[in-house]
Amino acid sequence: MRMVDLIQKKRDGYAHTKEEIRFIIDGYTKDDIPDYQVSAWSMAVYFNDMNDDERAWLTEAIVNSGETIDLSAIEGVKVDKHSTGGVGDTTTLILAPLVASIGVPVAKMSGRGLGHTGGTIDKLESLKGFSVEITNDEFINLVNTNKVAVIGQTDNLTPADKKLYGLRDVTGTVNSIPLIASSIMSKKLAAGADAIVLDVKTGAGAFMKKLDQSKELAEAMVKIGNNLGRNTTAVISDMNQPLGFMIGNALEVKEAIDTLKGEGPDDLTELCYTLGSHMAVLAKKAETIEEARQMLKDAVESGAALEQFKLFIRSQGGDAEVVDHPEQLPTAKNVAEVTADQDGFVSEIIADEIGTAAMLLGAGRATKDSVIDLAVGIELHKKIGDHVQAGEVLASLHVNDAEVEPVIQKVKAAYTLTDNEVKAPQLIYDVIR
Ligand code: URA
Ligand code: CA
């Protein structure tokens, strides 16, 4: 096979065979095929798309480019959750103990990553002593005994995706449904999931801004999952404003604790019940979504979900006292307030701008080597639809060493106030199974 022939084939709108896709992905992973040919091919895929078979084969080839995690020693259906990313998305911290408390095994591999705040691991490290540096055997034992554990990401999963994503980033080919869908799904499959719940964000702060694009991506991923033998459900949820009130690391841990106590923000709570009930159904812990939701609510009300969180923290070396005494979490030296200049209804909160503001305070990493400050971040007091009066606080900034004035201006500019009443945005737009 010659790569140039495969580029021309895709350029002319034909479909690849399974062998051709394997040839491209294996050759690229081994550096047998150069970047410039894969660039041209990615652009051909961008314009001419892939059919359902090609998408599944591509995903499979990317999974097989590296190590895969074997979770078969864990009892039950291992359901993983993935979010396409947003601002202030604390759902993993809440969902892991919440669904574990009703018996769904949660074997989570998590990363640090770049972004507005740290990843799930950074957030968990706000808990003194908590460690994800455990062996594979310890990880599997913990999930079998406690139903939940988190382990740090290995570097050896899906090397083809790392190369391809990096190349797409600089060749204008990120925004292609088959390439995005295979990229995301390959990582979940390589991490050993039997079933997958996807939280596909839509709106101004999301990767996919338009509902029809988000649906198309969700449908593509659900099909890939199902074609490769993994039951997959996608929930399409709102990212027109940050989720919940907190954007930061320790701040989001505090918000997760509140939510597990049944005292969290409405939108975050609702999204966790929705995603959690789909996870429980895929794990066969409940027959229907309604039954699953009731089980999750009961677990919050009885305190079982919170106890599960404590057990999870303790078993990975963390100090679970914090759950009853959240004031022991890292706190910033100063709090600065962002106030409204006029009366009105909040009609917009540009999520990306709030995210960037949190990063300027030190909550996230700009480069792989940046050191993040677990204590800093942003607490929103007003969300879309709320009424505010001039001088009222829109948001509080938790600050250590950053210069605060530009951040105050940025957060203020992220808010739009109007005279007319505004409805809060819908939270769940669709569910695709
Ligand atoms: N996230 C991914 O992991 N891959 C993509 O291609 C796009 C978003
Ligand atoms: Ca949040």
Short mmCIF file of C-alpha atoms and ligand atoms in Angstrom, two decimals:
data_model
loop_
_atom_site.label_atom_id
_atom_site.label_comp_id
_atom_site.label_asym_id
_atom_site.label_seq_id
_atom_site.Cartn_x
_atom_site.Cartn_y
_atom_site.Cartn_z
CA MET A 1 0.00 0.00 0.00
CA ARG A 2 1.18 3.53 -0.70
CA MET A 3 0.06 6.48 1.40
CA VAL A 4 -0.19 8.73 -1.66
CA ASP A 5 -2.85 6.44 -3.15
CA LEU A 6 -4.86 6.53 0.08
CA ILE A 7 -4.70 10.33 0.19
CA GLN A 8 -6.03 10.47 -3.37
CA LYS A 9 -8.73 7.95 -2.58
CA LYS A 10 -10.04 10.06 0.32
CA ARG A 11 -9.56 13.27 -1.68
CA ASP A 12 -11.84 11.82 -4.36
CA GLY A 13 -14.51 10.93 -1.82
CA TYR A 14 -14.13 7.16 -1.56
CA ALA A 15 -14.32 5.10 1.61
CA HIS A 16 -11.31 3.33 3.09
CA THR A 17 -11.13 -0.35 3.97
CA LYS A 18 -10.23 -1.48 7.49
CA GLU A 19 -6.75 -2.50 6.26
CA GLU A 20 -6.14 0.92 4.74
CA ILE A 21 -7.02 2.70 7.95
CA ARG A 22 -4.76 0.38 9.93
CA PHE A 23 -1.95 1.03 7.46
CA ILE A 24 -2.28 4.80 7.93
CA ILE A 25 -2.48 4.76 11.74
CA ASP A 26 0.24 2.12 12.26
CA GLY A 27 2.53 3.80 9.75
CA TYR A 28 2.06 7.20 11.34
CA THR A 29 2.60 5.88 14.87
CA LYS A 30 5.88 4.27 13.80
CA ASP A 31 7.04 7.36 11.87
CA ASP A 32 6.95 5.38 8.60
CA ILE A 33 4.48 7.88 7.18
CA PRO A 34 5.53 11.55 7.45
CA ASP A 35 3.51 14.42 8.91
CA TYR A 36 2.97 16.07 5.53
CA GLN A 37 1.15 13.06 4.12
CA VAL A 38 -1.03 12.64 7.20
CA SER A 39 -1.76 16.40 7.05
CA ALA A 40 -3.03 16.06 3.51
CA TRP A 41 -5.04 12.99 4.43
CA SER A 42 -6.60 14.71 7.48
CA MET A 43 -7.67 17.58 5.25
CA ALA A 44 -9.25 15.09 2.83
CA VAL A 45 -11.14 13.53 5.76
CA TYR A 46 -12.15 17.00 6.88
CA PHE A 47 -13.81 17.68 3.52
CA ASN A 48 -15.05 14.22 2.58
CA ASP A 49 -15.94 12.73 5.96
CA MET A 50 -15.99 9.04 6.90
CA ASN A 51 -18.80 6.51 7.01
CA ASP A 52 -19.75 4.67 10.21
CA ASP A 53 -17.48 1.70 9.47
CA GLU A 54 -14.47 3.89 8.76
CA ARG A 55 -15.07 5.81 12.01
CA ALA A 56 -15.17 2.62 14.07
CA TRP A 57 -12.07 1.21 12.34
CA LEU A 58 -10.19 4.46 12.86
CA THR A 59 -11.06 4.42 16.57
CA GLU A 60 -9.97 0.79 16.86
CA ALA A 61 -6.69 1.47 15.07
CA ILE A 62 -5.94 4.38 17.45
CA VAL A 63 -6.76 2.20 20.49
CA ASN A 64 -4.39 -0.49 19.18
CA SER A 65 -1.56 2.00 18.61
CA GLY A 66 -0.58 1.74 22.29
CA GLU A 67 -1.18 0.12 25.64
CA THR A 68 -4.72 -0.68 26.77
CA ILE A 69 -5.92 -1.07 30.33
CA ASP A 70 -7.45 -4.38 31.32
CA LEU A 71 -10.16 -3.90 33.93
CA SER A 72 -11.59 -7.41 33.59
CA ALA A 73 -10.49 -8.26 37.15
CA ILE A 74 -13.03 -5.74 38.42
CA GLU A 75 -16.51 -7.14 39.02
CA GLY A 76 -19.45 -5.55 37.27
CA VAL A 77 -19.90 -3.26 34.29
CA LYS A 78 -17.23 -0.54 34.33
CA VAL A 79 -18.87 2.66 33.14
CA ASP A 80 -16.70 5.64 32.35
CA LYS A 81 -17.92 9.20 31.98
CA HIS A 82 -16.39 11.77 29.68
CA SER A 83 -17.12 15.44 29.31
CA THR A 84 -16.15 17.36 26.18
CA GLY A 85 -15.03 20.13 28.49
CA GLY A 86 -16.29 23.35 29.87
CA VAL A 87 -15.69 25.79 32.66
CA GLY A 88 -16.17 24.84 36.30
CA ASP A 89 -17.18 21.27 35.46
CA THR A 90 -16.94 19.55 38.84
CA THR A 91 -19.04 16.54 37.85
CA THR A 92 -16.34 13.83 38.03
CA LEU A 93 -15.56 14.62 41.68
CA ILE A 94 -19.23 14.24 42.54
CA LEU A 95 -20.20 11.39 40.24
CA ALA A 96 -17.38 9.05 41.26
CA PRO A 97 -18.49 8.65 44.91
CA LEU A 98 -22.18 9.19 44.08
CA VAL A 99 -22.58 6.30 41.63
CA ALA A 100 -20.14 4.13 43.62
CA SER A 101 -22.46 4.52 46.61
CA ILE A 102 -25.19 2.66 44.69
CA GLY A 103 -22.79 -0.07 43.58
CA VAL A 104 -21.53 1.14 40.17
CA PRO A 105 -17.79 0.34 39.95
CA VAL A 106 -15.79 3.48 39.14
CA ALA A 107 -12.26 2.80 37.88
CA LYS A 108 -11.16 6.24 36.84
CA MET A 109 -7.96 7.14 35.10
CA SER A 110 -7.44 10.86 35.28
CA GLY A 111 -4.97 13.50 34.25
CA ARG A 112 -3.75 16.94 35.17
CA GLY A 113 -3.74 18.62 31.82
CA LEU A 114 -3.83 22.20 30.71
CA GLY A 115 -6.79 24.43 31.25
CA HIS A 116 -8.68 26.95 33.32
CA THR A 117 -8.34 24.84 36.44
CA GLY A 118 -6.35 21.72 37.10
CA GLY A 119 -7.70 18.29 36.21
CA THR A 120 -9.53 15.94 38.54
CA ILE A 121 -6.22 14.80 40.06
CA ASP A 122 -5.14 18.34 40.94
CA LYS A 123 -8.50 18.96 42.55
CA LEU A 124 -8.23 15.77 44.60
CA GLU A 125 -4.75 16.82 45.71
CA SER A 126 -6.41 19.73 47.56
CA LEU A 127 -7.11 16.95 50.07
CA LYS A 128 -4.00 16.59 52.24
CA GLY A 129 -2.18 13.30 51.58
CA PHE A 130 -4.38 12.12 48.69
CA SER A 131 -2.35 10.21 46.12
CA VAL A 132 -3.08 8.73 42.72
CA GLU A 133 0.36 7.13 42.56
CA ILE A 134 -0.94 3.62 43.14
CA THR A 135 -0.07 0.42 41.30
CA ASN A 136 -2.45 -1.23 38.87
CA ASP A 137 -3.07 -4.03 41.37
CA GLU A 138 -3.86 -1.59 44.17
CA PHE A 139 -6.18 0.26 41.80
CA ILE A 140 -8.11 -2.89 40.92
CA ASN A 141 -8.30 -4.04 44.55
CA LEU A 142 -9.58 -0.66 45.65
CA VAL A 143 -12.34 -0.69 43.05
CA ASN A 144 -13.33 -4.22 44.03
CA THR A 145 -13.48 -3.41 47.76
CA ASN A 146 -14.64 0.22 47.74
CA LYS A 147 -16.24 0.54 44.28
CA VAL A 148 -14.16 3.62 43.48
CA ALA A 149 -10.54 4.57 42.85
CA VAL A 150 -8.62 7.09 40.74
CA ILE A 151 -5.25 6.40 39.20
CA GLY A 152 -2.90 8.77 37.32
CA GLN A 153 -2.84 8.55 33.55
CA THR A 154 -0.13 6.43 31.95
CA ASP A 155 1.69 8.01 29.05
CA ASN A 156 1.40 4.95 26.85
CA LEU A 157 -2.27 5.09 25.87
CA THR A 158 -3.24 6.01 22.29
CA PRO A 159 0.09 7.40 21.01
CA ALA A 160 -1.49 7.74 17.55
CA ASP A 161 -4.03 10.18 19.01
CA LYS A 162 -1.30 12.31 20.58
CA LYS A 163 0.49 12.64 17.23
CA LEU A 164 -2.66 13.10 15.19
CA TYR A 165 -4.22 15.65 17.55
CA GLY A 166 -0.98 17.66 17.61
CA LEU A 167 -0.87 17.63 13.81
CA ARG A 168 -4.55 18.57 13.42
CA ASP A 169 -4.01 21.47 15.80
CA VAL A 170 -1.57 23.12 13.38
CA THR A 171 -3.18 22.10 10.08
CA GLY A 172 -6.73 23.39 10.49
CA THR A 173 -8.23 19.93 10.85
CA VAL A 174 -9.33 19.82 14.49
CA ASN A 175 -12.95 20.56 13.71
CA SER A 176 -13.87 17.34 11.92
CA ILE A 177 -16.58 15.11 13.41
CA PRO A 178 -14.96 11.73 12.51
CA LEU A 179 -11.56 12.91 13.78
CA ILE A 180 -12.89 14.36 17.05
CA ALA A 181 -15.20 11.42 17.72
CA SER A 182 -12.49 8.80 17.13
CA SER A 183 -9.99 10.80 19.20
CA ILE A 184 -12.27 10.99 22.25
CA MET A 185 -13.65 7.46 21.99
CA SER A 186 -10.23 5.85 21.49
CA LYS A 187 -9.06 7.25 24.83
CA LYS A 188 -12.09 5.90 26.70
CA LEU A 189 -11.78 2.48 25.08
CA ALA A 190 -8.05 2.24 25.75
CA ALA A 191 -8.73 3.06 29.41
CA GLY A 192 -10.83 -0.09 29.67
CA ALA A 193 -14.43 1.13 29.79
CA ASP A 194 -17.20 -1.45 29.18
CA ALA A 195 -19.78 1.30 28.78
CA ILE A 196 -19.53 5.06 28.39
CA VAL A 197 -21.64 8.08 29.30
CA LEU A 198 -20.67 11.18 27.35
CA ASP A 199 -21.48 14.70 28.47
CA VAL A 200 -21.38 16.68 25.24
CA LYS A 201 -21.40 20.37 26.03
CA THR A 202 -23.08 22.89 23.80
CA GLY A 203 -23.11 26.68 23.81
CA ALA A 204 -20.80 29.66 23.89
CA GLY A 205 -18.33 28.11 26.35
CA ALA A 206 -18.19 24.72 24.62
CA PHE A 207 -16.01 23.19 21.98
CA MET A 208 -19.17 22.82 19.85
CA LYS A 209 -21.08 26.11 20.04
CA LYS A 210 -24.18 25.07 18.08
CA LEU A 211 -26.72 22.49 19.17
CA ASP A 212 -26.86 20.75 15.79
CA GLN A 213 -23.05 20.31 15.75
CA SER A 214 -23.08 19.01 19.32
CA LYS A 215 -25.79 16.51 18.37
CA GLU A 216 -23.85 15.37 15.34
CA LEU A 217 -20.74 14.79 17.48
CA ALA A 218 -22.79 12.99 20.14
CA GLU A 219 -24.42 10.72 17.56
CA ALA A 220 -21.04 9.94 15.98
CA MET A 221 -19.54 8.93 19.34
CA VAL A 222 -22.55 6.84 20.38
CA LYS A 223 -22.39 4.96 17.06
CA ILE A 224 -18.65 4.30 17.40
CA GLY A 225 -19.15 3.02 20.95
CA ASN A 226 -22.00 0.75 19.98
CA ASN A 227 -20.20 -0.52 16.85
CA LEU A 228 -17.22 -1.46 19.03
CA GLY A 229 -19.35 -3.28 21.59
CA ARG A 230 -19.52 -0.58 24.27
CA ASN A 231 -22.96 0.62 25.28
CA THR A 232 -22.72 4.38 24.95
CA THR A 233 -25.13 7.15 25.93
CA ALA A 234 -24.60 10.86 25.27
CA VAL A 235 -26.23 13.69 27.21
CA ILE A 236 -26.14 17.11 25.57
CA SER A 237 -25.86 19.78 28.26
CA ASP A 238 -25.58 23.54 28.42
CA MET A 239 -22.27 25.41 28.51
CA ASN A 240 -23.55 28.91 27.84
CA GLN A 241 -22.27 29.80 31.31
CA PRO A 242 -19.98 28.06 33.82
CA LEU A 243 -21.50 25.09 35.62
CA GLY A 244 -22.19 25.58 39.32
CA PHE A 245 -20.75 28.53 41.22
CA MET A 246 -17.09 27.62 41.74
CA ILE A 247 -14.18 27.67 39.32
CA GLY A 248 -10.94 26.59 40.97
CA ASN A 249 -9.43 23.50 42.54
CA ALA A 250 -10.09 23.53 46.31
CA LEU A 251 -13.19 25.64 45.58
CA GLU A 252 -14.59 22.90 43.36
CA VAL A 253 -13.83 20.28 46.00
CA LYS A 254 -15.88 22.37 48.42
CA GLU A 255 -18.68 22.55 45.85
CA ALA A 256 -18.50 18.78 45.33
CA ILE A 257 -18.84 18.22 49.09
CA ASP A 258 -21.84 20.57 49.19
CA THR A 259 -23.45 18.73 46.28
CA LEU A 260 -22.89 15.31 47.85
CA LYS A 261 -24.64 16.72 50.95
CA GLY A 262 -27.59 17.78 48.80
CA GLU A 263 -26.69 21.46 49.20
CA GLY A 264 -25.04 22.08 45.83
CA PRO A 265 -26.00 24.46 43.01
CA ASP A 266 -29.15 23.42 41.10
CA ASP A 267 -27.54 23.06 37.67
CA LEU A 268 -24.57 21.00 38.88
CA THR A 269 -26.84 18.80 41.00
CA GLU A 270 -29.25 18.20 38.14
CA LEU A 271 -26.48 17.37 35.68
CA CYS A 272 -24.93 14.90 38.15
CA TYR A 273 -28.28 13.15 38.68
CA THR A 274 -28.80 12.95 34.90
CA LEU A 275 -25.33 11.61 34.06
CA GLY A 276 -25.32 9.38 37.14
CA SER A 277 -28.65 7.78 36.29
CA HIS A 278 -27.46 6.92 32.78
CA MET A 279 -24.30 5.43 34.30
CA ALA A 280 -26.36 3.34 36.73
CA VAL A 281 -28.60 2.02 33.94
CA LEU A 282 -25.61 1.10 31.73
CA ALA A 283 -24.05 -0.64 34.76
CA LYS A 284 -27.32 -2.55 35.21
CA LYS A 285 -27.83 -1.23 38.74
CA ALA A 286 -31.26 0.09 37.76
CA GLU A 287 -33.85 -0.79 35.12
CA THR A 288 -34.97 2.72 34.30
CA ILE A 289 -33.57 6.24 34.46
CA GLU A 290 -36.29 7.19 36.95
CA GLU A 291 -35.41 4.31 39.26
CA ALA A 292 -31.70 5.17 39.03
CA ARG A 293 -32.34 8.83 39.81
CA GLN A 294 -34.33 7.89 42.90
CA MET A 295 -31.49 5.63 44.09
CA LEU A 296 -28.99 8.48 43.67
CA LYS A 297 -31.23 10.95 45.48
CA ASP A 298 -31.69 8.48 48.33
CA ALA A 299 -27.91 8.04 48.56
CA VAL A 300 -27.48 11.79 48.95
CA GLU A 301 -30.30 12.12 51.48
CA SER A 302 -29.17 9.18 53.62
CA GLY A 303 -25.57 10.42 53.69
CA ALA A 304 -24.32 7.28 51.89
CA ALA A 305 -22.83 9.30 49.02
CA LEU A 306 -20.90 11.51 51.41
CA GLU A 307 -19.65 8.48 53.38
CA GLN A 308 -18.50 6.96 50.10
CA PHE A 309 -16.51 10.11 49.36
CA LYS A 310 -14.80 9.85 52.77
CA LEU A 311 -13.99 6.19 52.22
CA PHE A 312 -12.56 7.01 48.79
CA ILE A 313 -10.36 9.80 50.18
CA ARG A 314 -9.11 7.73 53.13
CA SER A 315 -8.29 4.68 51.05
CA GLN A 316 -6.00 6.77 48.84
CA GLY A 317 -4.17 8.31 51.79
CA GLY A 318 -6.15 11.53 52.04
CA ASP A 319 -7.48 13.36 55.07
CA ALA A 320 -11.25 12.80 55.04
CA GLU A 321 -11.81 15.19 57.99
CA VAL A 322 -12.02 17.89 55.36
CA VAL A 323 -15.41 16.63 54.28
CA ASP A 324 -16.86 17.65 57.66
CA HIS A 325 -14.55 20.66 57.93
CA PRO A 326 -14.23 22.18 54.45
CA GLU A 327 -12.65 25.26 56.07
CA GLN A 328 -9.48 23.11 56.29
CA LEU A 329 -9.16 23.12 52.49
CA PRO A 330 -6.46 25.41 51.10
CA THR A 331 -7.74 29.01 51.22
CA ALA A 332 -6.47 32.12 49.48
CA LYS A 333 -5.12 35.11 51.37
CA ASN A 334 -7.54 37.63 49.94
CA VAL A 335 -11.04 37.88 48.54
CA ALA A 336 -11.83 40.61 46.00
CA GLU A 337 -15.33 41.41 44.85
CA VAL A 338 -16.63 42.07 41.36
CA THR A 339 -19.69 44.30 41.57
CA ALA A 340 -22.39 45.31 39.10
CA ASP A 341 -22.23 48.83 37.68
CA GLN A 342 -25.98 48.98 37.04
CA ASP A 343 -29.29 47.23 37.84
CA GLY A 344 -30.44 44.49 35.50
CA PHE A 345 -30.88 40.84 34.68
CA VAL A 346 -27.85 38.70 33.86
CA SER A 347 -28.25 37.66 30.22
CA GLU A 348 -24.77 36.30 29.49
CA ILE A 349 -21.67 35.07 31.35
CA ILE A 350 -18.96 34.28 28.82
CA ALA A 351 -17.66 31.01 30.21
CA ASP A 352 -14.30 31.16 28.40
CA GLU A 353 -13.56 34.58 29.87
CA ILE A 354 -14.35 33.37 33.39
CA GLY A 355 -12.08 30.40 32.73
CA THR A 356 -9.25 32.63 31.56
CA ALA A 357 -9.75 34.84 34.62
CA ALA A 358 -9.41 31.79 36.89
CA MET A 359 -6.23 30.87 35.06
CA LEU A 360 -4.83 34.40 35.53
CA LEU A 361 -5.39 33.96 39.27
CA GLY A 362 -3.25 30.81 39.06
CA ALA A 363 -5.92 28.09 39.16
CA GLY A 364 -4.88 26.45 35.88
CA ARG A 365 -1.82 25.56 33.84
CA ALA A 366 -0.80 27.56 30.78
CA THR A 367 2.02 25.12 29.98
CA LYS A 368 2.78 21.58 31.08
CA ASP A 369 5.30 22.85 33.65
CA SER A 370 3.20 25.62 35.27
CA VAL A 371 2.59 25.25 38.98
CA ILE A 372 -1.02 25.68 39.95
CA ASP A 373 -2.35 27.31 43.09
CA LEU A 374 -5.02 25.04 44.58
CA ALA A 375 -6.53 27.77 46.76
CA VAL A 376 -7.38 30.43 44.19
CA GLY A 377 -10.35 30.76 41.87
CA ILE A 378 -13.70 32.38 41.26
CA GLU A 379 -17.00 32.07 43.04
CA LEU A 380 -19.99 33.24 41.02
CA HIS A 381 -22.86 34.75 42.96
CA LYS A 382 -25.10 35.52 39.99
CA LYS A 383 -26.00 33.32 37.05
CA ILE A 384 -28.02 33.86 33.87
CA GLY A 385 -31.58 34.96 34.73
CA ASP A 386 -30.70 36.43 38.15
CA HIS A 387 -31.58 40.02 38.96
CA VAL A 388 -28.85 42.28 40.34
CA GLN A 389 -28.74 45.79 41.71
CA ALA A 390 -25.99 48.29 41.07
CA GLY A 391 -23.19 47.66 43.58
CA GLU A 392 -24.26 44.08 44.27
CA VAL A 393 -21.59 41.37 44.11
CA LEU A 394 -21.53 39.36 40.86
CA ALA A 395 -18.54 37.21 41.77
CA SER A 396 -15.79 36.87 44.40
CA LEU A 397 -12.19 36.29 43.44
CA HIS A 398 -10.07 34.16 45.77
CA VAL A 399 -6.60 35.61 45.31
CA ASN A 400 -3.06 34.92 46.50
CA ASP A 401 -0.33 36.62 44.51
CA ALA A 402 -1.89 37.56 41.18
CA GLU A 403 -2.49 41.15 40.21
CA VAL A 404 -6.20 41.44 40.85
CA GLU A 405 -7.41 44.56 39.03
CA PRO A 406 -7.20 43.16 35.46
CA VAL A 407 -8.99 40.01 36.63
CA ILE A 408 -11.80 42.05 38.20
CA GLN A 409 -12.20 43.87 34.87
CA LYS A 410 -12.19 40.61 32.93
CA VAL A 411 -14.87 39.00 35.09
CA LYS A 412 -16.98 42.15 34.98
CA ALA A 413 -16.68 42.21 31.18
CA ALA A 414 -17.75 38.56 30.98
CA TYR A 415 -21.16 39.53 32.42
CA THR A 416 -23.86 41.18 30.34
CA LEU A 417 -26.82 42.81 32.12
CA THR A 418 -30.07 43.76 30.39
CA ASP A 419 -33.22 45.60 31.46
CA ASN A 420 -35.58 42.84 30.34
CA GLU A 421 -36.26 39.72 32.32
CA VAL A 422 -34.15 36.76 31.17
CA LYS A 423 -34.90 33.06 31.53
CA ALA A 424 -32.21 30.71 32.83
CA PRO A 425 -30.95 28.52 29.95
CA GLN A 426 -32.19 24.98 29.56
CA LEU A 427 -29.67 22.56 31.14
CA ILE A 428 -30.25 19.27 29.28
CA TYR A 429 -31.00 19.52 25.57
CA ASP A 430 -31.05 15.93 24.49
CA VAL A 431 -30.08 12.36 25.31
CA ILE A 432 -28.76 10.10 22.55
CA ARG A 433 -28.64 6.34 23.09
N1 URA B 1 -10.84 16.49 22.39
C1 URA B 1 -10.15 15.39 22.02
O1 URA B 1 -9.72 14.63 22.86
N2 URA B 1 -9.91 15.20 20.72
C2 URA B 1 -10.34 16.02 19.76
O2 URA B 1 -10.11 15.77 18.61
C3 URA B 1 -11.07 17.16 20.15
C4 URA B 1 -11.32 17.36 21.48
CA CA B 2 -18.35 24.43 39.27
#
